[in-house]
Short mmCIF file of C-alpha atoms in Angstrom, two decimals:
data_model
loop_
_atom_site.label_atom_id
_atom_site.label_comp_id
_atom_site.label_asym_id
_atom_site.label_seq_id
_atom_site.Cartn_x
_atom_site.Cartn_y
_atom_site.Cartn_z
CA UNK A 1 -14.72 61.73 -19.07
CA UNK A 2 -11.92 61.09 -16.57
CA UNK A 3 -13.75 58.06 -15.18
CA UNK A 4 -14.14 56.55 -18.63
CA UNK A 5 -10.47 57.08 -19.38
CA UNK A 6 -9.42 55.61 -16.00
CA UNK A 7 -11.64 52.54 -16.44
CA UNK A 8 -10.42 51.95 -19.98
CA UNK A 9 -6.76 52.13 -18.88
CA UNK A 10 -7.41 49.78 -15.93
CA UNK A 11 -9.32 47.41 -18.19
CA UNK A 12 -6.53 47.31 -20.78
CA UNK A 13 -3.93 46.70 -18.05
CA UNK A 14 -6.04 43.85 -16.69
CA UNK A 15 -6.25 42.28 -20.15
CA UNK A 16 -2.48 42.61 -20.64
CA UNK A 17 -1.76 41.02 -17.25
CA UNK A 18 -4.23 38.19 -17.85
CA UNK A 19 -2.85 37.44 -21.30
CA UNK A 20 0.70 37.55 -19.96
CA UNK A 21 -0.14 34.92 -17.36
CA UNK A 22 -1.75 32.67 -19.93
CA UNK A 23 1.37 32.74 -22.11
CA UNK A 24 3.45 31.26 -19.29
CA UNK A 25 3.09 27.58 -20.14
CA UNK A 26 4.18 25.14 -17.49
CA UNK A 27 5.77 21.85 -18.44
CA UNK A 28 3.56 18.79 -18.27
CA UNK A 29 5.98 16.87 -16.06
CA UNK A 30 7.13 17.73 -12.57
CA UNK A 31 10.11 20.07 -12.54
CA UNK A 32 12.53 18.84 -9.88
CA UNK A 33 15.31 20.69 -8.15
CA UNK A 34 19.00 20.01 -8.71
CA UNK A 35 19.44 19.84 -4.95
CA UNK A 36 17.23 16.79 -4.43
CA UNK A 37 19.78 14.49 -6.11
CA UNK A 38 22.53 15.37 -3.65
CA UNK A 39 23.47 12.44 -1.38
CA UNK A 40 22.89 14.31 1.89
CA UNK A 41 19.30 15.24 1.05
CA UNK A 42 16.94 12.85 2.85
CA UNK A 43 14.39 11.00 0.74
CA UNK A 44 11.98 8.80 2.64
CA UNK A 45 11.11 5.24 1.68
CA UNK A 46 7.79 4.96 -0.12
CA UNK A 47 5.97 1.61 -0.37
CA UNK A 48 2.79 1.06 -2.31
CA UNK A 49 0.66 -1.99 -2.98
CA UNK A 50 0.64 -5.45 -1.45
CA UNK A 51 3.86 -6.72 0.10
CA UNK A 52 4.47 -10.09 -1.54
CA UNK A 53 7.27 -12.34 -0.27
CA UNK A 54 8.71 -15.56 -1.67
CA UNK A 55 7.29 -17.45 1.31
CA UNK A 56 3.77 -16.27 0.46
CA UNK A 57 4.12 -17.19 -3.21
CA UNK A 58 5.54 -20.62 -2.39
CA UNK A 59 2.33 -21.40 -0.50
CA UNK A 60 0.20 -20.80 -3.62
CA UNK A 61 -1.08 -23.96 -5.25
CA UNK A 62 -3.30 -24.55 -8.25
CA UNK A 63 -6.83 -25.34 -7.16
CA UNK A 64 -6.90 -22.90 -4.23
CA UNK A 65 -10.12 -20.93 -3.88
CA UNK A 66 -10.31 -17.15 -4.11
CA UNK A 67 -10.84 -16.89 -0.37
CA UNK A 68 -7.74 -18.97 0.37
CA UNK A 69 -5.65 -16.82 -1.97
CA UNK A 70 -7.05 -13.63 -0.46
CA UNK A 71 -6.27 -14.92 3.05
CA UNK A 72 -2.70 -15.68 1.96
CA UNK A 73 -1.88 -12.57 -0.14
CA UNK A 74 -4.49 -10.04 0.90
CA UNK A 75 -6.98 -8.15 -1.24
CA UNK A 76 -5.69 -7.67 -4.79
CA UNK A 77 -4.65 -4.17 -5.75
CA UNK A 78 -6.33 -4.41 -9.15
CA UNK A 79 -9.44 -6.32 -10.09
CA UNK A 80 -10.57 -5.87 -13.66
CA UNK A 81 -14.28 -5.29 -14.15
CA UNK A 82 -14.22 -6.99 -17.54
CA UNK A 83 -12.00 -9.92 -16.46
CA UNK A 84 -13.36 -11.15 -13.14
CA UNK A 85 -11.10 -14.20 -13.25
CA UNK A 86 -7.89 -12.17 -13.06
CA UNK A 87 -6.31 -10.63 -9.96
CA UNK A 88 -3.28 -8.34 -10.15
CA UNK A 89 -0.98 -7.74 -7.21
CA UNK A 90 1.54 -4.93 -7.66
CA UNK A 91 4.16 -3.81 -5.16
CA UNK A 92 6.52 -0.86 -5.54
CA UNK A 93 9.15 0.45 -3.17
CA UNK A 94 11.38 3.49 -3.56
CA UNK A 95 14.21 3.59 -1.03
CA UNK A 96 15.89 6.98 -0.82
CA UNK A 97 18.06 7.66 -3.88
CA UNK A 98 17.87 4.07 -5.18
CA UNK A 99 15.79 3.23 -8.25
CA UNK A 100 12.22 2.07 -7.73
CA UNK A 101 11.66 -1.69 -7.37
CA UNK A 102 8.49 -3.03 -8.96
CA UNK A 103 7.05 -6.52 -8.47
CA UNK A 104 4.09 -7.94 -10.34
CA UNK A 105 1.97 -10.99 -9.67
CA UNK A 106 -1.05 -11.96 -11.76
CA UNK A 107 -3.37 -14.79 -10.75
CA UNK A 108 -5.95 -16.39 -13.04
CA UNK A 109 -9.00 -18.22 -11.76
CA UNK A 110 -11.50 -20.55 -13.41
CA UNK A 111 -14.74 -21.15 -11.53
CA UNK A 112 -13.35 -19.95 -8.19
CA UNK A 113 -10.14 -21.98 -8.30
CA UNK A 114 -6.60 -20.85 -9.08
CA UNK A 115 -5.38 -22.14 -12.45
CA UNK A 116 -2.39 -20.00 -13.48
CA UNK A 117 0.25 -17.80 -11.85
CA UNK A 118 2.34 -15.19 -13.70
CA UNK A 119 4.74 -12.60 -12.41
CA UNK A 120 8.24 -11.75 -11.32
CA UNK A 121 8.39 -14.51 -8.70
CA UNK A 122 6.90 -17.95 -9.32
CA UNK A 123 6.15 -20.66 -6.74
CA UNK A 124 9.12 -22.99 -6.29
CA UNK A 125 8.52 -26.22 -4.31
CA UNK A 126 12.28 -26.83 -3.93
CA UNK A 127 12.73 -23.40 -2.38
CA UNK A 128 9.79 -24.04 -0.04
CA UNK A 129 11.23 -27.39 1.09
CA UNK A 130 14.71 -25.96 1.65
CA UNK A 131 13.31 -23.30 3.95
CA UNK A 132 13.54 -24.31 7.58
CA UNK A 133 10.17 -24.59 9.27
CA UNK A 134 9.71 -21.85 11.77
CA UNK A 135 8.13 -22.54 15.09
CA UNK A 136 6.50 -19.52 16.61
CA UNK A 137 6.19 -19.53 20.37
CA UNK A 138 4.09 -16.90 22.01
CA UNK A 139 4.48 -16.45 25.73
CA UNK A 140 1.29 -15.22 27.32
CA UNK A 141 1.51 -13.81 30.84
CA UNK A 142 -0.73 -15.35 33.48
CA UNK A 143 -4.08 -13.66 33.72
CA UNK A 144 -4.72 -11.96 36.99
CA UNK A 145 -8.38 -11.16 37.17
CA UNK A 146 -9.16 -7.59 38.00
CA UNK A 147 -12.01 -7.12 40.38
CA UNK A 148 -14.97 -5.05 39.36
CA UNK A 149 -16.41 -2.07 41.13
CA UNK A 150 -18.96 -4.10 43.13
CA UNK A 151 -16.39 -6.66 44.33
CA UNK A 152 -13.96 -3.92 45.37
CA UNK A 153 -16.76 -2.10 47.19
CA UNK A 154 -17.81 -5.25 49.06
CA UNK A 155 -14.21 -5.95 50.03
CA UNK A 156 -13.80 -2.39 51.32
CA UNK A 157 -16.85 -2.83 53.54
CA UNK A 158 -15.55 -6.17 54.78
CA UNK A 159 -17.86 -8.48 52.84
CA UNK A 160 -15.43 -10.32 50.58
CA UNK A 161 -17.49 -12.39 48.08
CA UNK A 162 -14.65 -14.90 47.53
CA UNK A 163 -14.66 -16.13 51.09
#
């Protein structure tokens, strides 16, 4: 009789605890702290998507193939399964306590060639011409050939293969 009474009390307590937990409804959105908006709290920069610059967009021209566009801008972030002729490039950046910056670029193709460009930044030929051409010089150090194991072994013995 004691066991039945003990189990019934434990069972009712378990039901009360379980129902109490289910009543605690959490908000659907993220609950943030008041402290995270203080200026001395560090918030890291978060970038997502394809970085798209004005220089890259100025190089776009109608008639470019998909491969040329992909070489220039990278793989699109969104490709619609139902609209194969549309590529969407989206770029977002959130710097610390500043508001998030969002840039959109949508490209439309017809039979593998670029026909229309929409977005926040459009190609501007005047801007492209006003930009000074950059010459990139890469200085490559002279190559000093490293000798392999066999050549070093022969040289150690006194049989230098170069001579």
